[in-house]
PDB file of C-alpha atoms and ligand atoms in Angstrom:
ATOM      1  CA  UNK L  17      85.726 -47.701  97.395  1.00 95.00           C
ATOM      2  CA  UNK L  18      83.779 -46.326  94.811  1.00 97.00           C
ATOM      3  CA  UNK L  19      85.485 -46.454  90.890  1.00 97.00           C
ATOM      4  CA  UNK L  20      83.463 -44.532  87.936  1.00 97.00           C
ATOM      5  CA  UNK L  21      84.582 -45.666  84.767  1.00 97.00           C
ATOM      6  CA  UNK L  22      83.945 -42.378  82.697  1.00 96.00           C
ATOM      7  CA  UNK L  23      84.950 -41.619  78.660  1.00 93.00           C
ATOM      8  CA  UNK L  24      84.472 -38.708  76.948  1.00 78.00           C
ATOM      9  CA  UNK L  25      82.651 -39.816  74.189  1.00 80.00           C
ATOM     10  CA  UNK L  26      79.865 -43.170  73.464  1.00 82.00           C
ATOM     11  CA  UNK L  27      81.743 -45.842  71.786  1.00 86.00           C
ATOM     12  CA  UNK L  28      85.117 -46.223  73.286  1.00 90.00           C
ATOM     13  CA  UNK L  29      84.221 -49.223  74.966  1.00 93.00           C
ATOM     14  CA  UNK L  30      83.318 -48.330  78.354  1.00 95.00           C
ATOM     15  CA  UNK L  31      80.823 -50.135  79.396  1.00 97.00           C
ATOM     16  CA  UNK L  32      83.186 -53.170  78.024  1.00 97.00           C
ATOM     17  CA  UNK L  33      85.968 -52.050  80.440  1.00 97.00           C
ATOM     18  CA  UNK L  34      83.312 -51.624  83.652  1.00 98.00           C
ATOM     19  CA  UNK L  35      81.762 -55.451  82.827  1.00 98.00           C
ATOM     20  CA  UNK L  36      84.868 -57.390  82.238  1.00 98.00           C
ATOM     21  CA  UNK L  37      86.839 -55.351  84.999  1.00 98.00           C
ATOM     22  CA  UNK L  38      83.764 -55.550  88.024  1.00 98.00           C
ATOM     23  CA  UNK L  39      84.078 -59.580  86.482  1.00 97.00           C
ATOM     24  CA  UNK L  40      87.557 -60.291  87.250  1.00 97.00           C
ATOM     25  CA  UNK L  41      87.727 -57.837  89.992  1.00 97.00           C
ATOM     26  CA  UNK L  42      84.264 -60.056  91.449  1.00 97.00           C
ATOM     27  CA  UNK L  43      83.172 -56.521  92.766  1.00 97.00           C
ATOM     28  CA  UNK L  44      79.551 -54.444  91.950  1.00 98.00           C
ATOM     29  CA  UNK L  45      78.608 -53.669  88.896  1.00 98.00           C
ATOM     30  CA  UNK L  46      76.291 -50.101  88.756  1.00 98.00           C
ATOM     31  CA  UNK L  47      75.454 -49.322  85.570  1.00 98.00           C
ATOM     32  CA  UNK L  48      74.200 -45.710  86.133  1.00 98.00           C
ATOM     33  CA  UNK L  49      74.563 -44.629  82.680  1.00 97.00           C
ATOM     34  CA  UNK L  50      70.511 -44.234  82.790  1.00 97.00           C
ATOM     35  CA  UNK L  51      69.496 -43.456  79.502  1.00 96.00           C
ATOM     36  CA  UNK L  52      70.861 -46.211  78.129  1.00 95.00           C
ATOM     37  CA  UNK L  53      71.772 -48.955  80.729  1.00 97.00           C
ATOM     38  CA  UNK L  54      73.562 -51.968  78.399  1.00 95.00           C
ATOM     39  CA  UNK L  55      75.818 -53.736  81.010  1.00 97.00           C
ATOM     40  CA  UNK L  56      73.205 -56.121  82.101  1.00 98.00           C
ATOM     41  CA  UNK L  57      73.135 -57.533  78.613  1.00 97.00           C
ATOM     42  CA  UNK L  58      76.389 -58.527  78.953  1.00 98.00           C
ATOM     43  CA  UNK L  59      76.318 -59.551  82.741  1.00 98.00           C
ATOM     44  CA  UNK L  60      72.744 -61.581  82.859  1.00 97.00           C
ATOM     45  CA  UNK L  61      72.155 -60.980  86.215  1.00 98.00           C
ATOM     46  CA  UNK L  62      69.371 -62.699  88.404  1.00 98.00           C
ATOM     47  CA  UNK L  63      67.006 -59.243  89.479  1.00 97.00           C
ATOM     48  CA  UNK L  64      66.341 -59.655  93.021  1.00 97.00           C
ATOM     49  CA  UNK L  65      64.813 -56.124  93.659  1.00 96.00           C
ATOM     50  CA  UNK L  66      63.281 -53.469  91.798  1.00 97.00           C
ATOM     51  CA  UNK L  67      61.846 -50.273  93.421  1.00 97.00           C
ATOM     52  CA  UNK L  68      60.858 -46.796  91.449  1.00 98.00           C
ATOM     53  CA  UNK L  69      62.246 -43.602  91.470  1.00 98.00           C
ATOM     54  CA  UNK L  70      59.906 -40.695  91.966  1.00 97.00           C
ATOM     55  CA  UNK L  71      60.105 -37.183  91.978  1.00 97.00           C
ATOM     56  CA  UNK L  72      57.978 -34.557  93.985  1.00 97.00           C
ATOM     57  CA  UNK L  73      55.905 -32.465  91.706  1.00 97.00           C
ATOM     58  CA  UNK L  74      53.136 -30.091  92.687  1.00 98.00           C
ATOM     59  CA  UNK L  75      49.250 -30.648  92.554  1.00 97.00           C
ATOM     60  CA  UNK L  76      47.022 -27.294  92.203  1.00 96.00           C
ATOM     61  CA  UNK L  77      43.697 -27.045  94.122  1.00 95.00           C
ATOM     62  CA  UNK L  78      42.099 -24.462  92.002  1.00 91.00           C
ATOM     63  CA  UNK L  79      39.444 -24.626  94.828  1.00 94.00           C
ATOM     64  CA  UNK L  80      41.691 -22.692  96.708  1.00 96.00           C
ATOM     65  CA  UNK L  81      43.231 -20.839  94.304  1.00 97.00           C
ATOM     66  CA  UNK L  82      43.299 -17.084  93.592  1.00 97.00           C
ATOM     67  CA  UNK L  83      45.119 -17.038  90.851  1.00 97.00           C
ATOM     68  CA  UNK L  84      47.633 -14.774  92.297  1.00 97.00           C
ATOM     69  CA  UNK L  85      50.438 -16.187  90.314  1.00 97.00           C
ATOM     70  CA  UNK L  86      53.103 -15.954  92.229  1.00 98.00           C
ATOM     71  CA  UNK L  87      54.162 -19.438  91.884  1.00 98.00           C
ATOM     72  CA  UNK L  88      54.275 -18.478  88.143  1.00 98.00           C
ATOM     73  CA  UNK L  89      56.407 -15.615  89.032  1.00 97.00           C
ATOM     74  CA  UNK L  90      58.837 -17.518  90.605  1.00 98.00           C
ATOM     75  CA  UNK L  91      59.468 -20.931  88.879  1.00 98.00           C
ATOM     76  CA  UNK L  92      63.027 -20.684  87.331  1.00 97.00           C
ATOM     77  CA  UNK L  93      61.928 -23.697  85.008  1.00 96.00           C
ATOM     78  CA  UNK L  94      58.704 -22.011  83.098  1.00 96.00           C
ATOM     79  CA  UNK L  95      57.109 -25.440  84.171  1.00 97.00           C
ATOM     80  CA  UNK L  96      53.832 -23.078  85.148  1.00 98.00           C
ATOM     81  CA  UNK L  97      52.006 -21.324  83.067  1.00 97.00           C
ATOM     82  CA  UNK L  98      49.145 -18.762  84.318  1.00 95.00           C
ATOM     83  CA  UNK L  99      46.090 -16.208  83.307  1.00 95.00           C
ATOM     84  CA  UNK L 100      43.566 -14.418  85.640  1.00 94.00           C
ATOM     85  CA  UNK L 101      41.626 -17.737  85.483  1.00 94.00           C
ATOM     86  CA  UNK L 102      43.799 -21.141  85.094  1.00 95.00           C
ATOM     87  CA  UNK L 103      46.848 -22.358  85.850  1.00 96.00           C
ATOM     88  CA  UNK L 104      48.542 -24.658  84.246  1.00 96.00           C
ATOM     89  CA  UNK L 105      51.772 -27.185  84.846  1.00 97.00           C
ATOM     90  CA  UNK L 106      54.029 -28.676  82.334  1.00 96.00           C
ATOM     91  CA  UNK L 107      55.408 -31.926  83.978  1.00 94.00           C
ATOM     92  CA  UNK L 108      58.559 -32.278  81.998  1.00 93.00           C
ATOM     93  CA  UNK L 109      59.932 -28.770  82.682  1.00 94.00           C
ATOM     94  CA  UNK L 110      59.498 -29.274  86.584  1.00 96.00           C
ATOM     95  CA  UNK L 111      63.097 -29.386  88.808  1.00 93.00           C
ATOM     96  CA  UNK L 112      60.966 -30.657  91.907  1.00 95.00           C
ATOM     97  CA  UNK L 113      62.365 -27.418  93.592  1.00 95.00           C
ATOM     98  CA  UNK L 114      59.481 -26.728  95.900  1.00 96.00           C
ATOM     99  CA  UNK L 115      59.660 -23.238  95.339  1.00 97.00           C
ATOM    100  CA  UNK L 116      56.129 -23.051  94.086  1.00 98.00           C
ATOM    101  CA  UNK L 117      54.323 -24.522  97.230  1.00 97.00           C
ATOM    102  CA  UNK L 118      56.400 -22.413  99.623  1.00 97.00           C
ATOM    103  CA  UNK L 119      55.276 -18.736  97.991  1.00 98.00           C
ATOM    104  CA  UNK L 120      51.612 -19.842  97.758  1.00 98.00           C
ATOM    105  CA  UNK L 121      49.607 -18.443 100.380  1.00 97.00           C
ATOM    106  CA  UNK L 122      46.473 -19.782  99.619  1.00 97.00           C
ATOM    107  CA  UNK L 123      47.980 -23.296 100.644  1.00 97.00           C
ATOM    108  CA  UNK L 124      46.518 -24.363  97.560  1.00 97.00           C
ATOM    109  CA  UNK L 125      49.613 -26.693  96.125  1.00 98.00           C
ATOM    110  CA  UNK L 126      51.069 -29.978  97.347  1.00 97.00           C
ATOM    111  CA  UNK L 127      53.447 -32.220  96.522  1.00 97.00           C
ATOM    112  CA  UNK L 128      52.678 -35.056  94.757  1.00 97.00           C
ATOM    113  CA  UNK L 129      54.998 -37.894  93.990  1.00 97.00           C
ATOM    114  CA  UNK L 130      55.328 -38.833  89.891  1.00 96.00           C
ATOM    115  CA  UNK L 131      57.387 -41.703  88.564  1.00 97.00           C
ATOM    116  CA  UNK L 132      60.353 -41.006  86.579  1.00 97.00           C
ATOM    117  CA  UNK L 133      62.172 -44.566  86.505  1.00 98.00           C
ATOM    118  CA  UNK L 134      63.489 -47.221  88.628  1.00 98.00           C
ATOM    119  CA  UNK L 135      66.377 -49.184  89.816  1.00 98.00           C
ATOM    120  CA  UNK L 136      66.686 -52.731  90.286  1.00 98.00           C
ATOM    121  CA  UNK L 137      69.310 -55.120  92.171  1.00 97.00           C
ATOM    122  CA  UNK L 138      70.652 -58.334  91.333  1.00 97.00           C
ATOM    123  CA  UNK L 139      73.547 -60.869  91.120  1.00 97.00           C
ATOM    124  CA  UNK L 140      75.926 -62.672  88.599  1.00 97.00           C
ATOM    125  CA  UNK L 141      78.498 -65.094  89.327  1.00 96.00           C
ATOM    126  CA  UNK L 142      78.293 -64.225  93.298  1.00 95.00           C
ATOM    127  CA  UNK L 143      78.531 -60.072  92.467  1.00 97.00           C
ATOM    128  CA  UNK L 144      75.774 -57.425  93.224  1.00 97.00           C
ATOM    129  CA  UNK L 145      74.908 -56.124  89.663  1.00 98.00           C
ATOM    130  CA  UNK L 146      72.756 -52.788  89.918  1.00 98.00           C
ATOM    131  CA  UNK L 147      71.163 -50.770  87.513  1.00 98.00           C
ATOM    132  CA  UNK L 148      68.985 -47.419  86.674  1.00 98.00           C
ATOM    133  CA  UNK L 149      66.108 -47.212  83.749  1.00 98.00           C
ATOM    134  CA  UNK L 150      64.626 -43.548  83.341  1.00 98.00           C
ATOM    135  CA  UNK L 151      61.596 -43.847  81.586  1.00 97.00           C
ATOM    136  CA  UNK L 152      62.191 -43.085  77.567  1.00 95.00           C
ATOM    137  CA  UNK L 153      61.201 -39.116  77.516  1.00 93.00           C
ATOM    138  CA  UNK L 154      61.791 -38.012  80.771  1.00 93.00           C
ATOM    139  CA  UNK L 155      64.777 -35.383  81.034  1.00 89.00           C
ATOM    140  CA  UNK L 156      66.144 -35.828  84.271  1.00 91.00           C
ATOM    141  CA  UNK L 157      68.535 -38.175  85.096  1.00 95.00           C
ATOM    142  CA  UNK L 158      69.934 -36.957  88.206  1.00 94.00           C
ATOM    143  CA  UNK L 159      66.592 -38.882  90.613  1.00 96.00           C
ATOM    144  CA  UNK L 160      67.605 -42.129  89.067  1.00 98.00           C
ATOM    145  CA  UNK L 161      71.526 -41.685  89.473  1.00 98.00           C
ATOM    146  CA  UNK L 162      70.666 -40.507  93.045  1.00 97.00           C
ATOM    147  CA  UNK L 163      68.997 -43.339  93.886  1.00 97.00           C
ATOM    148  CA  UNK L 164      71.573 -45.982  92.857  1.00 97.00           C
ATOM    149  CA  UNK L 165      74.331 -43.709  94.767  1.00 96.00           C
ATOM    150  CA  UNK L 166      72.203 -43.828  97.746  1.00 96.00           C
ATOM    151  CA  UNK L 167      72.532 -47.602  98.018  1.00 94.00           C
ATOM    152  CA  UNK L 168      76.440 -47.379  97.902  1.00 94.00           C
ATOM    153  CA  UNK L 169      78.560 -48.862 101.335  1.00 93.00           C
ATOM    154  CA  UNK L 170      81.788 -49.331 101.713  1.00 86.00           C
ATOM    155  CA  UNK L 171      82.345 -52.342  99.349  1.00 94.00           C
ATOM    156  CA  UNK L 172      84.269 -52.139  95.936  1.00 96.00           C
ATOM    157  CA  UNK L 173      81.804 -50.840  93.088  1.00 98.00           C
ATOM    158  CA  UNK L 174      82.794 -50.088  89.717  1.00 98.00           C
ATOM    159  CA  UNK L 175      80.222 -46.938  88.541  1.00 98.00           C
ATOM    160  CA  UNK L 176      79.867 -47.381  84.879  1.00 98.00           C
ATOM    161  CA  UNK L 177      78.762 -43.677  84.128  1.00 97.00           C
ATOM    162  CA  UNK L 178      77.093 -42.308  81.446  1.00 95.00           C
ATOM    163  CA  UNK L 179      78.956 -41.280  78.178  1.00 91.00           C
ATOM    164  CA  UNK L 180      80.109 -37.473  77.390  1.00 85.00           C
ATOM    165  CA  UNK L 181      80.157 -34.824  79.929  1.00 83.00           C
ATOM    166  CA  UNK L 182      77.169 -33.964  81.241  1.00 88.00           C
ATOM    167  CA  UNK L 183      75.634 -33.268  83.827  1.00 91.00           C
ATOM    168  CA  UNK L 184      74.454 -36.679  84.110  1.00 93.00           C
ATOM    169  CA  UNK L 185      78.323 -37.608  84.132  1.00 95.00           C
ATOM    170  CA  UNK L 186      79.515 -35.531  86.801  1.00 96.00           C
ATOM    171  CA  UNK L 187      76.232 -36.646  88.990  1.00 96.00           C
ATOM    172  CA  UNK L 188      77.411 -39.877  88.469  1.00 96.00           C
ATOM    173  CA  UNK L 189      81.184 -39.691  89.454  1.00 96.00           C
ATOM    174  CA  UNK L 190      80.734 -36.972  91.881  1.00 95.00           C
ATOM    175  CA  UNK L 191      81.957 -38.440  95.274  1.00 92.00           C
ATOM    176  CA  UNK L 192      83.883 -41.580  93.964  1.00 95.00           C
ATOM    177  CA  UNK L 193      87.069 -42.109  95.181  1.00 95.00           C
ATOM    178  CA  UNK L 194      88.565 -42.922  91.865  1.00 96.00           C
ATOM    179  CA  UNK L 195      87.883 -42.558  87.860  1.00 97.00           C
ATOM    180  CA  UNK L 196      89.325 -44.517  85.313  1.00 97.00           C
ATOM    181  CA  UNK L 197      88.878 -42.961  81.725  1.00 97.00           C
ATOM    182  CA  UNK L 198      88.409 -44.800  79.015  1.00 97.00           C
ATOM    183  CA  UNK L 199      90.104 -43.389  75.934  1.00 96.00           C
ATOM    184  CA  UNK L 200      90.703 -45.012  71.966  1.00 94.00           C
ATOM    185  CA  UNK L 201      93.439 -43.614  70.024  1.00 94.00           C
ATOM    186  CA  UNK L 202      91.959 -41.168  68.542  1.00 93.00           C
ATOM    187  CA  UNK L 203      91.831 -37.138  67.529  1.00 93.00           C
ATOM    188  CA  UNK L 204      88.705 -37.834  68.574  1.00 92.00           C
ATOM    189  CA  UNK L 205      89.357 -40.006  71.611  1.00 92.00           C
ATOM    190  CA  UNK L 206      91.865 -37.231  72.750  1.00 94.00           C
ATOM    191  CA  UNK L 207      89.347 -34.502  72.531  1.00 93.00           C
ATOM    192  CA  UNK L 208      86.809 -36.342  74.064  1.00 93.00           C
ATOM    193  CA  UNK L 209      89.092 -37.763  76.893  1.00 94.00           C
ATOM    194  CA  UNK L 210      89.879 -33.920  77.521  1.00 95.00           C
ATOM    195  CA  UNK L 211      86.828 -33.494  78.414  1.00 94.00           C
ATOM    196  CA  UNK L 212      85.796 -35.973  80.572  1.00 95.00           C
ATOM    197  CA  UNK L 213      89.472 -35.230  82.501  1.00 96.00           C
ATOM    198  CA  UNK L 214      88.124 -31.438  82.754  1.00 95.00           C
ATOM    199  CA  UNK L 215      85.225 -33.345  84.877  1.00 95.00           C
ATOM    200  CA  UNK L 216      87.214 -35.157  87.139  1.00 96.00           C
ATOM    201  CA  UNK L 217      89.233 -31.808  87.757  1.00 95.00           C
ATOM    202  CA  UNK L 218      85.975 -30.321  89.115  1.00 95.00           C
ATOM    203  CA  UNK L 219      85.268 -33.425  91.131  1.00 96.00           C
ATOM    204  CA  UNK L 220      89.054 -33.449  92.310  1.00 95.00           C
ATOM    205  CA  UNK L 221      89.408 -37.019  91.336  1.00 96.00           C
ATOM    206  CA  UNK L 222      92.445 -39.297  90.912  1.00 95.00           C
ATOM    207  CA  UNK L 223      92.626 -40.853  87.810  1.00 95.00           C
ATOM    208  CA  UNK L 224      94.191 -43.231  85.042  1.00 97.00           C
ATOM    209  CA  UNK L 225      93.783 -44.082  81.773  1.00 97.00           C
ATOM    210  CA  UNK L 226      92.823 -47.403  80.034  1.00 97.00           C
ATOM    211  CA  UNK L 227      93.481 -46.891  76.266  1.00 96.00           C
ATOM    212  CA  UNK L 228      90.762 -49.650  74.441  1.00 95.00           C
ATOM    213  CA  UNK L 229      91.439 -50.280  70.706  1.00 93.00           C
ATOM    214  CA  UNK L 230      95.336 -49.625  71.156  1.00 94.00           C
ATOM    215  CA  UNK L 231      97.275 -50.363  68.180  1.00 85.00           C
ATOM    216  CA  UNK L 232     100.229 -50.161  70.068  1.00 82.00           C
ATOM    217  CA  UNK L 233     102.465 -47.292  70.683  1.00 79.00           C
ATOM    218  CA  UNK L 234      99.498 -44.910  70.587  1.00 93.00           C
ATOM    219  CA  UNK L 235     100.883 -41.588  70.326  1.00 93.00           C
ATOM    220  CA  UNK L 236      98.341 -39.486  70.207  1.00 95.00           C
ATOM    221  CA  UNK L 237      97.099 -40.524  73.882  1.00 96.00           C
ATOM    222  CA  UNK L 238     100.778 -41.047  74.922  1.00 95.00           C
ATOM    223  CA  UNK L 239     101.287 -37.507  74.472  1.00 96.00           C
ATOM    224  CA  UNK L 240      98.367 -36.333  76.066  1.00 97.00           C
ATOM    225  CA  UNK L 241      99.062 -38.645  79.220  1.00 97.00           C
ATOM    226  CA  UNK L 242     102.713 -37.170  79.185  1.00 96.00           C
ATOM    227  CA  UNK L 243     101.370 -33.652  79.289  1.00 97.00           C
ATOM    228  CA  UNK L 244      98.858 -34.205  81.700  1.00 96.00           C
ATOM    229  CA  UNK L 245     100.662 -36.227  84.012  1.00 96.00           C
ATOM    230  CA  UNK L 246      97.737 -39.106  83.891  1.00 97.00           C
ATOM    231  CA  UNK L 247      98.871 -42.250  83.520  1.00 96.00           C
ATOM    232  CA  UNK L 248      97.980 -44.954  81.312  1.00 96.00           C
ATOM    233  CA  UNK L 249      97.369 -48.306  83.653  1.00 96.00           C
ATOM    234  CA  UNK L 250      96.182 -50.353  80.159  1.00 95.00           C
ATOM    235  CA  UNK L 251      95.574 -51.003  77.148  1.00 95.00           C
ATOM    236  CA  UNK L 252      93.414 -53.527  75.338  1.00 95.00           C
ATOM    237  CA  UNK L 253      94.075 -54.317  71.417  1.00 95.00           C
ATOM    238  CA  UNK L 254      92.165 -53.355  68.518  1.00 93.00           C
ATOM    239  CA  UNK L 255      90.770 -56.921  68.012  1.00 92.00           C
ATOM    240  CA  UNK L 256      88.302 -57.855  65.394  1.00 94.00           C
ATOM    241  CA  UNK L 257      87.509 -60.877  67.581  1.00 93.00           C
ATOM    242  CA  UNK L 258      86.801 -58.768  70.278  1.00 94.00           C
ATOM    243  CA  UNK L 259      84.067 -56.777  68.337  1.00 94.00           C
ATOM    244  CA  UNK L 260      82.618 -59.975  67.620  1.00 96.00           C
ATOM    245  CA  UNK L 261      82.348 -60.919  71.308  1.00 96.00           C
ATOM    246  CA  UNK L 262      80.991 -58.016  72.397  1.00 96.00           C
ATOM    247  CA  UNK L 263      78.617 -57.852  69.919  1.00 95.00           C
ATOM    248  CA  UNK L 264      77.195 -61.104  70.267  1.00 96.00           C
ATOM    249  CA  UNK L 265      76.802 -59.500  74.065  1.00 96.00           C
ATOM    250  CA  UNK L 266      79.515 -62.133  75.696  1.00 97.00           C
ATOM    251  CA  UNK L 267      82.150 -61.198  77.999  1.00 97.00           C
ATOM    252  CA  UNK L 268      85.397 -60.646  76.969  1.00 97.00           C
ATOM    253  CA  UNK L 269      86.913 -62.520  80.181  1.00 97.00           C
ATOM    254  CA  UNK L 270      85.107 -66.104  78.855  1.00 96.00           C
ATOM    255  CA  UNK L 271      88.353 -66.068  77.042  1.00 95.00           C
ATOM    256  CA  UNK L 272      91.436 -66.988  78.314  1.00 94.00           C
ATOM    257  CA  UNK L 273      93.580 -64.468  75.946  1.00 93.00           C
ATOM    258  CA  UNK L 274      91.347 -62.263  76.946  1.00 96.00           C
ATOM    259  CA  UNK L 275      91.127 -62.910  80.624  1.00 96.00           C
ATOM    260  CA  UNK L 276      94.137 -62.612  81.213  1.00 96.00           C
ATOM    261  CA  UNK L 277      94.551 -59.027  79.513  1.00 96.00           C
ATOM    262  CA  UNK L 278      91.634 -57.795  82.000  1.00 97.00           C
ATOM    263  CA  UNK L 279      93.136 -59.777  85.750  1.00 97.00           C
ATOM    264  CA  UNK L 280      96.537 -57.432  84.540  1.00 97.00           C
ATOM    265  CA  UNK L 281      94.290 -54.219  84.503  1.00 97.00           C
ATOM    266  CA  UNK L 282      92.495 -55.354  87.867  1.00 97.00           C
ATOM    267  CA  UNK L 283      96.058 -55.606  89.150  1.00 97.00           C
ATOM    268  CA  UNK L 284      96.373 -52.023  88.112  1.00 96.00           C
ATOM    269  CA  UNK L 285      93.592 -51.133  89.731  1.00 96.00           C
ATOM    270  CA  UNK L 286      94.190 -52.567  92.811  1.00 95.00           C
ATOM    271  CA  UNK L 287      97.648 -51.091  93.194  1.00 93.00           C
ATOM    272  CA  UNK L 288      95.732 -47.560  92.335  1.00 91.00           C
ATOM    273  CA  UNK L 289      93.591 -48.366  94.975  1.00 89.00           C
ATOM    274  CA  UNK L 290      96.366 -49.255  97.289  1.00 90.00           C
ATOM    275  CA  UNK L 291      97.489 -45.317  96.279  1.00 85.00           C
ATOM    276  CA  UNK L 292      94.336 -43.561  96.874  1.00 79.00           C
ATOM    277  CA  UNK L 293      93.501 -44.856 100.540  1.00 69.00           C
TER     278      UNK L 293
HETATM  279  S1  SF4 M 306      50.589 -19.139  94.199  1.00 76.65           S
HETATM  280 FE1  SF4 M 306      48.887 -20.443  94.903  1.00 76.65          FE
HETATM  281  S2  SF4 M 306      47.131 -19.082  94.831  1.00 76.65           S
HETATM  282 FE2  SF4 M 306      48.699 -18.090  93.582  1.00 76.65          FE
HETATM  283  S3  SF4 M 306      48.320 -18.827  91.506  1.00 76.65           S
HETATM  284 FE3  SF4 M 306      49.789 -20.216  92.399  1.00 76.65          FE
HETATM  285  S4  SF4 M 306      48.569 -21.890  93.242  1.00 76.65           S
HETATM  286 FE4  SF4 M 306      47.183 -20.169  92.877  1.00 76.65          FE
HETATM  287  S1  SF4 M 307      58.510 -27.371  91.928  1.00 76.65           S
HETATM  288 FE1  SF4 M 307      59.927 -25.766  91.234  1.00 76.65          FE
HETATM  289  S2  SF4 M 307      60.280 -26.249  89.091  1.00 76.65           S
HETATM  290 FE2  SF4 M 307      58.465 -27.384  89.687  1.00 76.65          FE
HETATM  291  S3  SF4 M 307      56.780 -26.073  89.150  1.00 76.65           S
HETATM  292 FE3  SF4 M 307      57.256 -25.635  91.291  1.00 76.65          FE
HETATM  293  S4  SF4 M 307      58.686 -23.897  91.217  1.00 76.65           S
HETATM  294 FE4  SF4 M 307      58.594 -24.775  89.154  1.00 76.65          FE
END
């Protein structure tokens, strides 16, 4: 069982939700949220394994080369460039397609492989913690995401995805079983939440709604649950304490108050669970 924690938006507290939750929940952790991986911070793991992520890019033999061009021709991605008399490749435009190497017939391109992050494994308080790092510049986060995805069994993981809607987002919660969107009470927090429900539509996902930052009845969200016939399994307070935990890089569920807040929302989620299987 495989649960992305998505929200719309950066800053609604989602990676808070995936730490505390995967804590009291004692499940994996996966932060796949690439660019910008935080939840170790708040999780400490011990790394036990690291391993890179590579991607396939081609290598020109201009031995063999007739400068033909068709490889120019027919990259989608502008990542070659050609005259009667050189050739050249631009690293960051190339989608690893292939296409290149299968239209040259002077056999004069391989594949090569180039490094474009990596992932690494590890444990905190008895529960696997994984993460992806793409390297600062490169634009592709799909590799790294794949790579963490590829790991996934059978066993309970909470998928803390990257913010927004991307691309990157829908890599990353495309073939959970379950997403749980994290929303703040907000104009917007509704907007945003929109759109990272329009995702899930495409991936045909069940879903639910934790509300962080609730100030109570929360009508804006209320409304947009009631329309949408999502519903809300949470909400955590608008806590000033709670900012100050966070930011300080603690765990929420260190505190009993809080603890207790987050084992309701696992209950939640396990009778969600009990739902969707
Ligand atoms: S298709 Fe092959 S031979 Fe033609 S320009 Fe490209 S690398 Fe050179
Ligand atoms: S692998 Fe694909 S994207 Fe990369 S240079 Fe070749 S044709 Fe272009």
């Amino acid at each position: 069982m495989n649960i992305a924690v998505l929200s719309g938006k950066g800053g609604t507290g989602k990676t808070t939700v995936a730490v505390n939750l995967a804590r009291v929940l004692h499940c994996r952790y996966v932060d796949s949220d690439v660019e910008a991986p935080n939840g170790f911070l708040f999780l400490q793991p011990d790394i036990q394994d690291k391993a890179d992520v590579s991607v396939q890019i081609p290598q020109i033999d201009e031995q063999r080369c007739n400068y033909c061009l068709a490889c120019v021709k027919h990259c989608q991605f502008n990542a070659l460039f050609g005259t009667d008399s050189s050739i050249v490749f631009f690293e960051k435009l190339c989608h690893s397609c292939g296409l290149c190497s299968l239209v040259c017939k002077q056999n004069a391109i391989k594949e090569v492989p180039r490094r474009v992050g990596y992932v690494e494994f590890g444990s905190s308080a008895g529960a696997e913690c994984w993460q992806g790092v793409l390297i600062p510049g490169e634009p592709v986060t799909g590799p790294v995401i794949d790579a963490l995805k590829a790991r996934l069994d059978g066993d309970l993981s909470i998928i803390d995805c990257p913010p927004g809607s991307s691309c990157s987002v829908v890599a990353a919660a495309d073939k959970t079983d379950l997403a749980l969107l994290v929303t703040e009470p907000t104009p917007f927090g509704v907007h945003d939440l929109h759109m990272a429900v329009q995702v899930t539509e495409k991936l045909n996902l069940p879903r639910a709604i934790i509300i962080n930052r609730s100030e109570g009845q929360d009508a804006i969200i209320q409304d947009y649950a009631n329309a949408t016939g999502i519903p809300i399994i949470g909400r955590l307070p608008f806590s000033l304490e709670a900012a100050q935990i966070v930011s300080r890089g603690e765990l929420l569920v260190d505190k009993e108050e809080w603890r207790q807040r987050f084992q309701n929302l696992a209950e939640a989620v396990r009778e969600l669970i009990a739902c969707t299987s």
